[in-house]
Tab-separated table of C-alpha atoms in Angstrom:
chain	number	residue	atom	x	y	z
A	903	UNK	CA	111.845	148.513	68.163
A	904	UNK	CA	112.858	147.957	71.727
A	905	UNK	CA	116.674	148.413	72.442
A	906	UNK	CA	117.169	147.168	75.822
A	907	UNK	CA	117.022	143.146	76.231
A	908	UNK	CA	113.817	142.112	77.928
A	909	UNK	CA	115.237	140.180	80.882
A	910	UNK	CA	112.042	138.572	82.087
A	911	UNK	CA	111.527	136.650	78.677
A	912	UNK	CA	114.776	134.816	79.238
A	913	UNK	CA	113.798	134.385	82.947
A	914	UNK	CA	110.398	132.880	82.072
A	915	UNK	CA	111.889	130.611	79.444
A	916	UNK	CA	114.395	129.419	81.870
A	917	UNK	CA	111.756	128.755	84.472
A	918	UNK	CA	109.746	126.497	82.093
A	919	UNK	CA	112.866	124.493	81.031
A	920	UNK	CA	113.930	124.142	84.658
A	921	UNK	CA	110.626	123.018	85.562
A	922	UNK	CA	110.373	120.617	82.426
A	923	UNK	CA	113.876	119.003	83.238
A	924	UNK	CA	112.878	118.781	87.116
A	925	UNK	CA	109.511	117.271	86.554
A	926	UNK	CA	110.765	114.969	83.732
A	927	UNK	CA	113.288	113.207	85.898
A	928	UNK	CA	112.030	111.994	89.272
A	929	UNK	CA	114.113	109.368	91.034
A	930	UNK	CA	111.356	107.009	90.580
A	931	UNK	CA	107.961	108.044	89.444
A	932	UNK	CA	106.412	105.540	91.843
A	933	UNK	CA	107.405	107.719	94.640
A	934	UNK	CA	106.533	111.128	93.201
A	935	UNK	CA	103.841	113.639	94.292
A	936	UNK	CA	100.821	113.546	91.764
A	937	UNK	CA	101.345	117.395	91.505
A	938	UNK	CA	104.749	116.720	89.758
A	939	UNK	CA	103.470	114.249	87.431
A	940	UNK	CA	100.936	114.827	84.500
A	941	UNK	CA	97.401	114.532	84.949
A	942	UNK	CA	96.107	111.126	83.870
A	943	UNK	CA	93.368	112.694	81.734
A	944	UNK	CA	91.078	115.416	82.700
A	945	UNK	CA	92.329	118.106	85.342
A	946	UNK	CA	95.647	119.907	85.517
A	947	UNK	CA	98.791	119.401	87.681
A	948	UNK	CA	101.887	121.562	88.329
A	949	UNK	CA	103.706	119.490	85.663
A	950	UNK	CA	100.929	120.231	82.975
A	951	UNK	CA	101.769	123.829	82.955
A	952	UNK	CA	105.278	124.444	81.784
A	953	UNK	CA	105.452	122.910	78.209
A	954	UNK	CA	102.517	125.136	77.162
A	955	UNK	CA	104.236	128.116	78.974
A	956	UNK	CA	107.393	127.412	77.202
A	957	UNK	CA	105.259	127.768	73.827
A	958	UNK	CA	103.926	131.023	75.001
A	959	UNK	CA	107.339	132.159	75.661
A	960	UNK	CA	108.326	131.128	72.150
A	961	UNK	CA	105.761	133.252	70.720
A	962	UNK	CA	106.655	135.978	72.709
A	963	UNK	CA	110.089	136.015	71.308
A	964	UNK	CA	108.980	136.122	67.735
A	965	UNK	CA	107.851	140.052	67.614
A	966	UNK	CA	111.320	140.449	69.256
A	967	UNK	CA	113.668	138.661	67.230
A	968	UNK	CA	111.758	139.197	63.888
A	969	UNK	CA	111.605	143.052	64.838
A	970	UNK	CA	115.399	142.969	64.998
A	971	UNK	CA	115.685	141.177	61.751
A	972	UNK	CA	113.447	143.365	59.905
A	973	UNK	CA	115.358	146.544	61.465
A	974	UNK	CA	118.454	145.185	59.602
A	975	UNK	CA	116.731	145.106	56.186
A	976	UNK	CA	115.530	141.537	56.009
A	977	UNK	CA	112.523	140.744	53.808
A	978	UNK	CA	109.558	138.724	54.494
A	979	UNK	CA	110.899	136.032	52.124
A	980	UNK	CA	114.100	135.858	54.413
A	981	UNK	CA	112.123	135.552	57.372
A	982	UNK	CA	110.140	132.595	55.944
A	983	UNK	CA	113.391	130.945	55.135
A	984	UNK	CA	114.423	131.575	58.496
A	985	UNK	CA	111.075	129.907	60.043
A	986	UNK	CA	111.592	126.895	57.833
A	987	UNK	CA	115.171	126.292	58.464
A	988	UNK	CA	114.667	126.585	62.272
A	989	UNK	CA	111.484	124.684	62.194
A	990	UNK	CA	113.152	121.835	60.382
A	991	UNK	CA	115.989	121.639	62.680
A	992	UNK	CA	113.898	121.572	65.695
A	993	UNK	CA	111.728	118.985	64.188
A	994	UNK	CA	114.893	116.961	63.207
A	995	UNK	CA	116.410	117.018	66.506
A	996	UNK	CA	113.294	115.973	68.237
A	997	UNK	CA	113.083	113.033	65.784
A	998	UNK	CA	116.746	112.058	66.742
A	999	UNK	CA	115.854	112.418	70.505
A	1000	UNK	CA	112.866	109.862	69.924
A	1001	UNK	CA	115.353	107.552	67.843
A	1002	UNK	CA	118.062	107.794	70.346
A	1003	UNK	CA	119.991	105.366	71.228
A	1004	UNK	CA	118.347	102.554	69.291
A	1005	UNK	CA	117.575	104.315	66.281
A	1006	UNK	CA	114.845	101.666	65.267
A	1007	UNK	CA	113.336	103.951	62.477
A	1008	UNK	CA	110.748	101.450	61.876
A	1009	UNK	CA	108.941	102.150	64.893
A	1010	UNK	CA	110.311	105.555	66.064
A	1011	UNK	CA	107.868	107.960	67.373
A	1012	UNK	CA	107.150	110.987	64.760
A	1013	UNK	CA	105.832	113.557	67.060
A	1014	UNK	CA	107.256	114.999	70.449
A	1015	UNK	CA	108.055	118.136	72.526
A	1016	UNK	CA	110.259	119.496	70.047
A	1017	UNK	CA	108.395	118.601	66.994
A	1018	UNK	CA	105.293	120.406	68.218
A	1019	UNK	CA	107.454	123.305	69.115
A	1020	UNK	CA	108.798	123.307	65.352
A	1021	UNK	CA	105.195	123.050	63.974
A	1022	UNK	CA	103.973	125.731	66.153
A	1023	UNK	CA	106.947	128.206	65.497
A	1024	UNK	CA	106.336	127.851	61.770
A	1025	UNK	CA	102.861	128.341	61.755
A	1026	UNK	CA	102.268	131.392	64.219
A	1027	UNK	CA	105.655	132.945	62.769
A	1028	UNK	CA	103.758	132.966	59.334
A	1029	UNK	CA	100.555	134.210	60.847
A	1030	UNK	CA	102.554	137.079	62.572
A	1031	UNK	CA	104.269	138.020	59.426
A	1032	UNK	CA	101.104	138.291	57.389
A	1033	UNK	CA	98.520	139.685	60.256
A	1034	UNK	CA	97.683	142.537	62.194
A	1035	UNK	CA	97.560	142.477	66.194
A	1036	UNK	CA	93.609	142.589	65.940
A	1037	UNK	CA	93.806	139.732	63.266
A	1038	UNK	CA	96.061	137.641	65.367
A	1039	UNK	CA	93.438	137.918	68.398
A	1040	UNK	CA	90.842	136.986	66.066
A	1041	UNK	CA	92.726	133.933	64.722
A	1042	UNK	CA	93.514	132.785	68.188
A	1043	UNK	CA	89.683	133.018	69.079
A	1044	UNK	CA	88.766	131.332	66.024
A	1045	UNK	CA	91.205	128.569	66.565
A	1046	UNK	CA	90.063	127.777	70.179
A	1047	UNK	CA	86.435	127.835	69.063
A	1048	UNK	CA	86.743	125.907	65.975
A	1049	UNK	CA	89.041	123.328	67.573
A	1050	UNK	CA	86.062	122.752	70.150
A	1051	UNK	CA	83.648	122.507	67.616
A	1052	UNK	CA	85.750	119.892	65.628
A	1053	UNK	CA	85.919	117.407	68.489
A	1054	UNK	CA	82.374	118.254	69.708
A	1055	UNK	CA	80.528	117.585	66.220
A	1056	UNK	CA	82.716	115.784	63.791
A	1057	UNK	CA	81.950	112.039	64.299
A	1058	UNK	CA	84.569	109.381	64.691
A	1059	UNK	CA	83.696	106.116	63.165
A	1060	UNK	CA	82.469	103.571	65.630
A	1061	UNK	CA	82.277	106.234	68.537
A	1062	UNK	CA	80.314	109.031	67.292
A	1063	UNK	CA	80.773	112.940	67.788
A	1064	UNK	CA	81.555	114.774	71.109
A	1065	UNK	CA	83.917	112.116	72.852
A	1066	UNK	CA	86.515	114.050	75.043
A	1067	UNK	CA	87.628	110.544	76.467
A	1068	UNK	CA	91.232	108.923	75.584
A	1069	UNK	CA	89.524	106.484	73.551
A	1070	UNK	CA	87.457	107.621	70.558
A	1071	UNK	CA	88.228	111.168	70.129
A	1072	UNK	CA	89.063	112.699	66.890
A	1073	UNK	CA	92.595	113.354	67.568
A	1074	UNK	CA	93.203	109.628	68.263
A	1075	UNK	CA	91.461	108.689	65.132
A	1076	UNK	CA	93.611	111.016	63.107
A	1077	UNK	CA	96.724	110.032	64.664
A	1078	UNK	CA	96.092	106.382	64.259
A	1079	UNK	CA	95.081	106.780	60.657
A	1080	UNK	CA	98.332	108.728	59.748
A	1081	UNK	CA	100.897	107.727	62.214
A	1082	UNK	CA	100.105	104.412	63.548
A	1083	UNK	CA	102.884	102.541	64.944
A	1084	UNK	CA	104.911	105.895	65.481
A	1085	UNK	CA	103.137	107.397	68.242
A	1086	UNK	CA	104.092	107.630	71.974
A	1087	UNK	CA	101.925	104.721	72.925
A	1088	UNK	CA	100.288	102.191	70.520
A	1089	UNK	CA	97.205	104.001	70.589
A	1090	UNK	CA	98.007	107.614	71.716
A	1091	UNK	CA	100.252	110.622	71.361
A	1092	UNK	CA	100.032	113.671	73.836
A	1093	UNK	CA	101.585	115.793	70.921
A	1094	UNK	CA	99.029	114.852	68.507
A	1095	UNK	CA	98.635	116.279	64.840
A	1096	UNK	CA	95.083	117.981	65.535
A	1097	UNK	CA	96.039	119.017	69.102
A	1098	UNK	CA	98.808	120.878	67.763
A	1099	UNK	CA	96.466	123.377	66.343
A	1100	UNK	CA	95.391	125.049	69.791
A	1101	UNK	CA	98.969	125.021	70.744
A	1102	UNK	CA	99.298	127.621	67.913
A	1103	UNK	CA	97.006	129.573	69.687
A	1104	UNK	CA	98.940	129.382	72.736
A	1105	UNK	CA	101.919	130.793	70.838
A	1106	UNK	CA	99.644	133.335	69.161
A	1107	UNK	CA	98.583	134.693	72.505
A	1108	UNK	CA	102.451	134.973	73.574
A	1109	UNK	CA	103.109	136.799	70.405
A	1110	UNK	CA	100.674	139.389	71.261
A	1111	UNK	CA	102.072	139.669	74.588
A	1112	UNK	CA	105.460	140.041	73.012
A	1113	UNK	CA	103.975	142.826	70.796
A	1114	UNK	CA	102.792	144.563	74.233
A	1115	UNK	CA	106.280	144.186	75.374
A	1116	UNK	CA	108.068	145.873	72.276
A	1117	UNK	CA	105.483	148.783	72.464
A	1118	UNK	CA	105.879	152.306	73.657
A	1119	UNK	CA	103.695	151.915	76.680
A	1120	UNK	CA	105.068	152.654	80.045
A	1121	UNK	CA	106.549	149.623	81.676
A	1122	UNK	CA	104.052	150.014	84.599
A	1123	UNK	CA	101.097	149.890	82.174
A	1124	UNK	CA	102.377	146.983	80.382
A	1125	UNK	CA	102.517	145.157	83.805
A	1126	UNK	CA	98.795	146.240	84.563
A	1127	UNK	CA	97.578	145.040	81.263
A	1128	UNK	CA	99.266	141.787	81.692
A	1129	UNK	CA	97.858	141.144	85.221
A	1130	UNK	CA	94.398	141.982	83.863
A	1131	UNK	CA	94.971	139.590	80.931
A	1132	UNK	CA	95.918	136.950	83.246
A	1133	UNK	CA	92.829	137.193	85.399
A	1134	UNK	CA	90.716	137.279	82.214
A	1135	UNK	CA	92.356	134.038	80.958
A	1136	UNK	CA	92.047	132.369	84.099
A	1137	UNK	CA	88.197	133.283	84.469
A	1138	UNK	CA	87.474	132.159	81.065
A	1139	UNK	CA	89.254	129.163	81.320
A	1140	UNK	CA	86.896	128.490	84.491
A	1141	UNK	CA	83.810	129.057	82.484
A	1142	UNK	CA	84.845	127.047	79.313
A	1143	UNK	CA	86.090	124.295	81.093
A	1144	UNK	CA	82.386	123.352	81.944
A	1145	UNK	CA	82.017	122.416	78.122
A	1146	UNK	CA	85.577	121.595	77.115
A	1147	UNK	CA	87.296	120.148	80.191
A	1148	UNK	CA	90.934	121.071	81.131
A	1149	UNK	CA	92.981	118.682	79.631
A	1150	UNK	CA	96.630	118.673	78.595
A	1151	UNK	CA	96.525	115.563	76.260
A	1152	UNK	CA	93.669	117.135	74.101
A	1153	UNK	CA	95.482	120.491	74.567
A	1154	UNK	CA	91.765	121.803	75.180
A	1155	UNK	CA	90.690	125.350	74.544
A	1156	UNK	CA	90.155	125.567	78.266
A	1157	UNK	CA	93.679	124.358	78.875
A	1158	UNK	CA	95.117	126.998	76.556
A	1159	UNK	CA	93.161	129.843	78.505
A	1160	UNK	CA	94.383	128.566	81.778
A	1161	UNK	CA	98.069	128.053	80.924
A	1162	UNK	CA	98.138	131.651	79.251
A	1163	UNK	CA	96.825	133.037	82.431
A	1164	UNK	CA	99.671	131.142	84.639
A	1165	UNK	CA	102.267	132.473	81.878
A	1166	UNK	CA	101.071	135.879	82.076
A	1167	UNK	CA	101.293	135.744	85.863
A	1168	UNK	CA	104.806	134.440	85.942
A	1169	UNK	CA	105.849	136.952	83.348
A	1170	UNK	CA	104.495	139.810	85.386
A	1171	UNK	CA	106.522	138.744	88.428
A	1172	UNK	CA	109.472	138.449	86.366
A	1173	UNK	CA	108.806	141.474	84.470
A	1174	UNK	CA	108.308	143.352	87.928
A	1175	UNK	CA	111.676	142.028	89.330
A	1176	UNK	CA	113.978	142.142	86.298
A	1177	UNK	CA	112.597	144.847	83.848
A	1178	UNK	CA	111.209	147.476	86.341
A	1179	UNK	CA	112.950	147.211	89.382
A	1180	UNK	CA	116.274	145.914	88.087
A	1181	UNK	CA	116.487	143.052	90.417
A	1182	UNK	CA	117.394	140.407	87.704
A	1183	UNK	CA	120.061	138.945	90.003
A	1184	UNK	CA	117.019	137.389	91.965
A	1185	UNK	CA	116.152	135.320	89.147
A	1186	UNK	CA	119.453	134.927	87.464
A	1187	UNK	CA	119.740	131.318	87.342
A	1188	UNK	CA	116.616	131.042	85.412
A	1189	UNK	CA	118.136	133.726	83.049
A	1190	UNK	CA	120.959	131.521	82.575
A	1191	UNK	CA	118.952	128.411	81.765
A	1192	UNK	CA	116.800	130.403	79.357
A	1193	UNK	CA	119.811	131.508	77.339
A	1194	UNK	CA	120.288	128.136	75.974
A	1195	UNK	CA	117.172	126.577	76.442
A	1196	UNK	CA	116.774	124.038	73.655
A	1197	UNK	CA	120.251	123.129	74.195
A	1198	UNK	CA	119.955	122.140	77.839
A	1199	UNK	CA	116.608	120.424	77.107
A	1200	UNK	CA	118.008	118.391	74.247
A	1201	UNK	CA	121.174	117.396	76.415
A	1202	UNK	CA	119.361	116.595	79.502
A	1203	UNK	CA	116.906	114.201	77.389
A	1204	UNK	CA	119.714	112.327	75.918
A	1205	UNK	CA	121.339	111.877	79.383
A	1206	UNK	CA	118.245	110.494	80.691
A	1207	UNK	CA	117.956	108.148	78.103
A	1208	UNK	CA	121.597	106.979	78.593
A	1209	UNK	CA	120.847	106.489	82.379
A	1210	UNK	CA	118.099	104.294	81.531
A	1211	UNK	CA	120.030	102.376	79.157
A	1212	UNK	CA	123.361	101.785	81.170
A	1213	UNK	CA	123.169	98.642	83.550
A	1214	UNK	CA	124.917	98.288	86.782
A	1215	UNK	CA	125.630	94.844	88.426
A	1216	UNK	CA	124.567	94.755	92.046
A	1217	UNK	CA	125.843	92.528	94.844
A	1218	UNK	CA	122.917	89.901	93.944
A	1219	UNK	CA	124.569	89.417	90.584
A	1220	UNK	CA	121.569	91.103	88.717
A	1221	UNK	CA	121.589	93.930	86.603
A	1222	UNK	CA	119.789	97.060	87.159
A	1223	UNK	CA	119.494	100.581	85.231
A	1224	UNK	CA	122.347	103.151	86.392
A	1225	UNK	CA	119.322	105.636	87.360
A	1226	UNK	CA	117.830	103.192	89.639
A	1227	UNK	CA	121.260	102.309	91.157
A	1228	UNK	CA	121.952	106.111	91.614
A	1229	UNK	CA	118.419	106.622	93.270
A	1230	UNK	CA	118.765	103.532	95.713
A	1231	UNK	CA	122.086	104.192	96.633
A	1232	UNK	CA	122.799	108.103	96.617
A	1233	UNK	CA	119.280	109.243	97.778
A	1234	UNK	CA	116.472	106.803	98.657
A	1235	UNK	CA	119.028	104.975	100.987
A	1236	UNK	CA	119.396	107.932	103.298
A	1237	UNK	CA	116.515	110.264	102.348
A	1238	UNK	CA	113.709	107.780	101.944
A	1239	UNK	CA	111.898	107.140	98.758
A	1240	UNK	CA	109.621	110.307	98.256
A	1241	UNK	CA	112.370	112.724	99.632
A	1242	UNK	CA	115.183	110.805	97.843
A	1243	UNK	CA	112.830	110.789	94.194
A	1244	UNK	CA	112.521	114.854	94.807
A	1245	UNK	CA	116.148	115.127	95.677
A	1246	UNK	CA	117.302	113.127	92.596
A	1247	UNK	CA	115.211	115.563	90.326
A	1248	UNK	CA	116.804	118.587	92.131
A	1249	UNK	CA	120.101	117.078	91.752
A	1250	UNK	CA	119.811	116.256	88.010
A	1251	UNK	CA	118.588	119.782	87.333
A	1252	UNK	CA	121.459	121.356	89.198
A	1253	UNK	CA	123.891	119.416	87.299
A	1254	UNK	CA	122.954	121.019	84.168
A	1255	UNK	CA	123.156	124.251	85.827
A	1256	UNK	CA	127.189	123.983	85.904
A	1257	UNK	CA	127.708	123.867	82.030
A	1258	UNK	CA	124.866	126.333	81.335
A	1259	UNK	CA	126.545	128.829	83.598
A	1260	UNK	CA	129.771	128.302	81.909
A	1261	UNK	CA	128.266	129.176	78.574
A	1262	UNK	CA	126.376	132.108	79.858
A	1263	UNK	CA	129.338	133.718	81.470
A	1264	UNK	CA	131.424	133.041	78.153
A	1265	UNK	CA	128.701	134.562	76.102
A	1266	UNK	CA	128.312	131.355	74.128
A	1267	UNK	CA	124.669	131.144	73.081
A	1268	UNK	CA	123.718	128.237	70.916
A	1269	UNK	CA	120.822	129.114	68.652
A	1270	UNK	CA	118.885	126.388	67.027
């Protein structure tokens, strides 16, 4: 078991959460660069990269945290109980966020970001507990291939098989059958039930990387392996996207490979800086954000909803959202619409750095 804390894991997790908060909170989405918005369907943007990257990091942590627990004498039964408890908490927090502040439970969205994290954490953790390293690699490959075959060959009533468009694909069919009225939009959920399957593969590839990091290999050798695997993931993604397009909504197999390559590349940079050259101070803000990642994400999402609900009366006597008022009066008025939208995102993200820094330096880490 590795004794020294792997700071690059905290840093990468912090980069993901920082990017997710930043890109989820433009001053006005009408004045935001397409790169900072999710791709409408096929293709990939900067905004599409960080949620799967976070799931990859979550997988990386499993060998580290479970290794420590097993070293303290915890049994597999106790670890499964931990998986159940933590997954249930994450799912319920995600459900609470979806319902907040109206709590219209008849129409509440059941799935979501934290719910996907919960499901992926539980199933990938179980696989880790009962599988060897080679088995996890084979399971990951089987999931990615099997997922493609499901979407390619299982027919959808009224549409047939092999539909990779927004309407008529197998993911949509299953979600409408089981969760109609509780989706992100009336006919679609980007965190659908079936598309959680390849997200488990994203986590398993993270677990394999975590196993590498806690191994006895030299740090430089670990870095070279991660860089080679990153290149192989990118190349595999380029090849496979000819059959299964890059698509975050579908969480396509090529998307898993591309985002895994991206996560490994970012991790390699963080690992070189923090764990090989002891230059963690250069990425300290991300380490701080990563130390209470779920907490800051949850609070920031709640605040975003509050800013969208509170109304402010303007000179004309009409009511507008507080967020809209802040954007127009504090940012767009002097910086312009596009720069102002970007600055609003930056200011909102930096606002959350202050309480996270206080918690970090007081050594308060709220684990969910």
